[in-house]
Short mmCIF file of N, CA and C in Angstrom, two decimals:
data_model
loop_
_atom_site.label_atom_id
_atom_site.label_comp_id
_atom_site.label_asym_id
_atom_site.label_seq_id
_atom_site.Cartn_x
_atom_site.Cartn_y
_atom_site.Cartn_z
N MET A 1 -39.82 -160.98 287.33
CA MET A 1 -39.42 -159.65 287.76
C MET A 1 -40.66 -158.88 288.20
N LYS A 2 -40.45 -158.01 289.17
CA LYS A 2 -41.55 -157.22 289.71
C LYS A 2 -41.19 -155.74 289.66
N VAL A 3 -42.14 -154.93 289.20
CA VAL A 3 -41.95 -153.48 289.11
C VAL A 3 -42.94 -152.81 290.05
N LEU A 4 -42.44 -151.91 290.86
CA LEU A 4 -43.27 -151.10 291.74
C LEU A 4 -43.39 -149.72 291.12
N ILE A 5 -44.63 -149.25 290.97
CA ILE A 5 -44.88 -147.92 290.42
C ILE A 5 -45.53 -147.08 291.50
N LEU A 6 -44.96 -145.92 291.78
CA LEU A 6 -45.54 -144.99 292.73
C LEU A 6 -46.18 -143.84 291.98
N ASN A 7 -47.47 -143.65 292.19
CA ASN A 7 -48.18 -142.53 291.58
C ASN A 7 -48.20 -141.40 292.60
N GLY A 8 -47.40 -140.37 292.33
CA GLY A 8 -47.28 -139.25 293.25
C GLY A 8 -48.24 -138.12 292.97
N SER A 9 -49.11 -138.28 292.01
CA SER A 9 -50.07 -137.23 291.68
C SER A 9 -51.18 -137.17 292.73
N PRO A 10 -51.63 -135.98 293.10
CA PRO A 10 -52.76 -135.89 294.02
C PRO A 10 -54.07 -136.36 293.40
N LYS A 11 -54.11 -136.41 292.07
CA LYS A 11 -55.32 -136.87 291.36
C LYS A 11 -55.13 -138.34 291.01
N GLU A 12 -55.86 -139.20 291.69
CA GLU A 12 -55.68 -140.64 291.52
C GLU A 12 -55.97 -141.11 290.10
N ASN A 13 -56.88 -140.45 289.40
CA ASN A 13 -57.24 -140.87 288.05
C ASN A 13 -56.94 -139.79 287.01
N GLY A 14 -55.89 -139.04 287.23
CA GLY A 14 -55.52 -137.96 286.32
C GLY A 14 -54.60 -138.42 285.21
N ASN A 15 -53.91 -137.47 284.60
CA ASN A 15 -53.03 -137.75 283.47
C ASN A 15 -51.87 -138.67 283.85
N THR A 16 -51.37 -138.53 285.07
CA THR A 16 -50.28 -139.39 285.51
C THR A 16 -50.76 -140.84 285.53
N ALA A 17 -51.97 -141.06 285.99
CA ALA A 17 -52.53 -142.41 286.03
C ALA A 17 -52.67 -142.99 284.62
N VAL A 18 -53.04 -142.15 283.65
CA VAL A 18 -53.15 -142.60 282.27
C VAL A 18 -51.79 -143.09 281.77
N ALA A 19 -50.75 -142.32 282.06
CA ALA A 19 -49.39 -142.71 281.65
C ALA A 19 -48.96 -143.99 282.35
N ILE A 20 -49.29 -144.11 283.63
CA ILE A 20 -48.94 -145.31 284.39
C ILE A 20 -49.63 -146.53 283.81
N HIS A 21 -50.88 -146.41 283.44
CA HIS A 21 -51.62 -147.55 282.86
C HIS A 21 -50.94 -148.03 281.58
N GLU A 22 -50.42 -147.10 280.79
CA GLU A 22 -49.70 -147.49 279.58
C GLU A 22 -48.42 -148.24 279.92
N MET A 23 -47.71 -147.77 280.95
CA MET A 23 -46.49 -148.46 281.38
C MET A 23 -46.82 -149.86 281.92
N GLU A 24 -47.90 -149.95 282.68
CA GLU A 24 -48.31 -151.25 283.22
C GLU A 24 -48.53 -152.26 282.09
N LYS A 25 -49.21 -151.82 281.04
CA LYS A 25 -49.47 -152.70 279.90
C LYS A 25 -48.17 -153.22 279.30
N VAL A 26 -47.21 -152.32 279.09
CA VAL A 26 -45.93 -152.70 278.49
C VAL A 26 -45.19 -153.68 279.39
N PHE A 27 -45.13 -153.38 280.67
CA PHE A 27 -44.45 -154.29 281.60
C PHE A 27 -45.11 -155.67 281.61
N GLN A 28 -46.43 -155.69 281.68
CA GLN A 28 -47.15 -156.97 281.72
C GLN A 28 -46.99 -157.75 280.42
N GLU A 29 -46.99 -157.06 279.30
CA GLU A 29 -46.78 -157.74 278.01
C GLU A 29 -45.40 -158.39 277.94
N ASN A 30 -44.47 -157.88 278.73
CA ASN A 30 -43.12 -158.43 278.77
C ASN A 30 -42.90 -159.36 279.95
N GLY A 31 -44.01 -159.85 280.51
CA GLY A 31 -43.95 -160.86 281.55
C GLY A 31 -43.58 -160.39 282.94
N MET A 32 -43.71 -159.11 283.18
CA MET A 32 -43.35 -158.58 284.50
C MET A 32 -44.59 -158.39 285.36
N GLU A 33 -44.41 -158.62 286.63
CA GLU A 33 -45.47 -158.35 287.60
C GLU A 33 -45.40 -156.87 287.96
N VAL A 34 -46.55 -156.22 288.06
CA VAL A 34 -46.59 -154.78 288.32
C VAL A 34 -47.51 -154.50 289.50
N GLU A 35 -47.04 -153.63 290.38
CA GLU A 35 -47.90 -153.14 291.47
C GLU A 35 -47.80 -151.63 291.48
N THR A 36 -48.96 -150.98 291.47
CA THR A 36 -49.01 -149.53 291.50
C THR A 36 -49.61 -149.08 292.82
N VAL A 37 -48.93 -148.12 293.46
CA VAL A 37 -49.39 -147.58 294.73
C VAL A 37 -49.57 -146.08 294.56
N HIS A 38 -50.76 -145.59 294.91
CA HIS A 38 -51.04 -144.16 294.82
C HIS A 38 -50.64 -143.50 296.14
N VAL A 39 -49.64 -142.64 296.08
CA VAL A 39 -49.15 -141.98 297.30
C VAL A 39 -49.36 -140.47 297.28
N GLY A 40 -49.89 -139.94 296.19
CA GLY A 40 -50.01 -138.50 296.02
C GLY A 40 -50.94 -137.81 296.98
N ASN A 41 -51.87 -138.54 297.57
CA ASN A 41 -52.80 -137.92 298.52
C ASN A 41 -52.59 -138.44 299.94
N LYS A 42 -51.46 -139.10 300.18
CA LYS A 42 -51.17 -139.63 301.51
C LYS A 42 -50.26 -138.68 302.28
N ASN A 43 -50.45 -138.66 303.58
CA ASN A 43 -49.63 -137.85 304.46
C ASN A 43 -48.33 -138.60 304.73
N ILE A 44 -47.23 -138.14 304.15
CA ILE A 44 -45.93 -138.79 304.32
C ILE A 44 -44.94 -137.74 304.83
N ARG A 45 -44.38 -138.01 305.99
CA ARG A 45 -43.41 -137.10 306.59
C ARG A 45 -42.05 -137.28 305.94
N GLY A 46 -41.28 -136.24 305.94
CA GLY A 46 -39.91 -136.31 305.46
C GLY A 46 -39.01 -136.95 306.51
N CYS A 47 -37.91 -137.51 306.06
CA CYS A 47 -36.95 -138.13 306.96
C CYS A 47 -36.27 -137.07 307.82
N VAL A 48 -36.14 -137.34 309.12
CA VAL A 48 -35.46 -136.43 310.03
C VAL A 48 -34.13 -137.00 310.51
N ALA A 49 -33.69 -138.09 309.88
CA ALA A 49 -32.40 -138.71 310.17
C ALA A 49 -32.24 -139.10 311.64
N CYS A 50 -33.30 -139.61 312.24
CA CYS A 50 -33.24 -140.01 313.65
C CYS A 50 -32.61 -141.39 313.83
N THR A 51 -32.45 -142.12 312.76
CA THR A 51 -31.87 -143.49 312.71
C THR A 51 -32.69 -144.54 313.44
N SER A 52 -33.91 -144.19 313.83
CA SER A 52 -34.77 -145.17 314.50
C SER A 52 -35.05 -146.37 313.60
N CYS A 53 -35.11 -146.15 312.30
CA CYS A 53 -35.40 -147.24 311.36
C CYS A 53 -34.30 -148.31 311.39
N TYR A 54 -33.07 -147.91 311.71
CA TYR A 54 -31.98 -148.88 311.82
C TYR A 54 -32.21 -149.82 312.99
N LYS A 55 -32.79 -149.29 314.06
CA LYS A 55 -33.00 -150.09 315.28
C LYS A 55 -34.26 -150.93 315.21
N THR A 56 -35.34 -150.34 314.67
CA THR A 56 -36.65 -151.00 314.72
C THR A 56 -37.08 -151.61 313.40
N GLY A 57 -36.45 -151.20 312.30
CA GLY A 57 -36.84 -151.70 310.99
C GLY A 57 -38.01 -150.97 310.37
N LYS A 58 -38.46 -149.90 311.04
CA LYS A 58 -39.53 -149.09 310.46
C LYS A 58 -39.39 -147.65 310.89
N CYS A 59 -40.05 -146.78 310.16
CA CYS A 59 -39.97 -145.34 310.42
C CYS A 59 -40.69 -145.00 311.72
N VAL A 60 -40.13 -144.05 312.45
CA VAL A 60 -40.73 -143.60 313.70
C VAL A 60 -42.08 -142.93 313.44
N PHE A 61 -42.24 -142.33 312.27
CA PHE A 61 -43.52 -141.73 311.90
C PHE A 61 -44.38 -142.82 311.27
N ASP A 62 -45.51 -143.11 311.87
CA ASP A 62 -46.36 -144.20 311.39
C ASP A 62 -47.25 -143.69 310.25
N ASP A 63 -46.66 -143.66 309.06
CA ASP A 63 -47.40 -143.20 307.89
C ASP A 63 -47.27 -144.22 306.76
N ALA A 64 -47.55 -143.81 305.56
CA ALA A 64 -47.55 -144.73 304.41
C ALA A 64 -46.18 -145.34 304.14
N VAL A 65 -45.11 -144.71 304.61
CA VAL A 65 -43.77 -145.24 304.37
C VAL A 65 -43.65 -146.66 304.96
N ASN A 66 -44.17 -146.87 306.14
CA ASN A 66 -44.08 -148.19 306.76
C ASN A 66 -44.88 -149.24 305.99
N GLU A 67 -45.94 -148.82 305.34
CA GLU A 67 -46.73 -149.75 304.51
C GLU A 67 -46.01 -150.07 303.20
N ILE A 68 -45.35 -149.08 302.62
CA ILE A 68 -44.77 -149.22 301.29
C ILE A 68 -43.35 -149.78 301.33
N ALA A 69 -42.61 -149.57 302.40
CA ALA A 69 -41.20 -149.99 302.47
C ALA A 69 -40.98 -151.45 302.09
N PRO A 70 -41.79 -152.40 302.57
CA PRO A 70 -41.56 -153.79 302.17
C PRO A 70 -41.71 -154.02 300.67
N LYS A 71 -42.53 -153.21 300.02
CA LYS A 71 -42.73 -153.34 298.58
C LYS A 71 -41.45 -152.98 297.81
N PHE A 72 -40.68 -152.03 298.35
CA PHE A 72 -39.40 -151.67 297.74
C PHE A 72 -38.45 -152.86 297.76
N GLU A 73 -38.44 -153.57 298.86
CA GLU A 73 -37.55 -154.72 299.01
C GLU A 73 -37.90 -155.84 298.03
N GLU A 74 -39.20 -156.01 297.72
CA GLU A 74 -39.66 -157.06 296.83
C GLU A 74 -39.46 -156.70 295.36
N ALA A 75 -39.38 -155.41 295.06
CA ALA A 75 -39.35 -154.95 293.67
C ALA A 75 -37.96 -155.06 293.04
N ASP A 76 -37.96 -155.41 291.75
CA ASP A 76 -36.73 -155.41 290.97
C ASP A 76 -36.56 -154.08 290.23
N GLY A 77 -37.66 -153.38 290.04
CA GLY A 77 -37.62 -152.10 289.34
C GLY A 77 -38.58 -151.12 290.00
N LEU A 78 -38.31 -149.83 289.82
CA LEU A 78 -39.12 -148.79 290.43
C LEU A 78 -39.38 -147.68 289.42
N VAL A 79 -40.65 -147.26 289.36
CA VAL A 79 -41.05 -146.09 288.56
C VAL A 79 -41.73 -145.12 289.52
N VAL A 80 -41.27 -143.88 289.52
CA VAL A 80 -41.89 -142.84 290.32
C VAL A 80 -42.48 -141.84 289.35
N ALA A 81 -43.78 -141.65 289.41
CA ALA A 81 -44.47 -140.76 288.47
C ALA A 81 -45.23 -139.69 289.26
N SER A 82 -45.13 -138.46 288.78
CA SER A 82 -45.89 -137.39 289.42
C SER A 82 -46.18 -136.29 288.42
#
């Protein structure tokens, strides 16, 4: 099993990161693969419902969403922390 963790805090090594590290340990001790992605300081546009992603398979705005979207598909679990 694979867990994707999104760190939404603007501080990459702040309190949210401390909590995430504790979760990572627990997941790994239970045999799960963990990937953490820091998105709190990335420029991510909101969805405008243009439906372009249905046609092309990616967001019309070329931001972190296009990088992270495949990770959602691979993950069995998701943690969003901020």
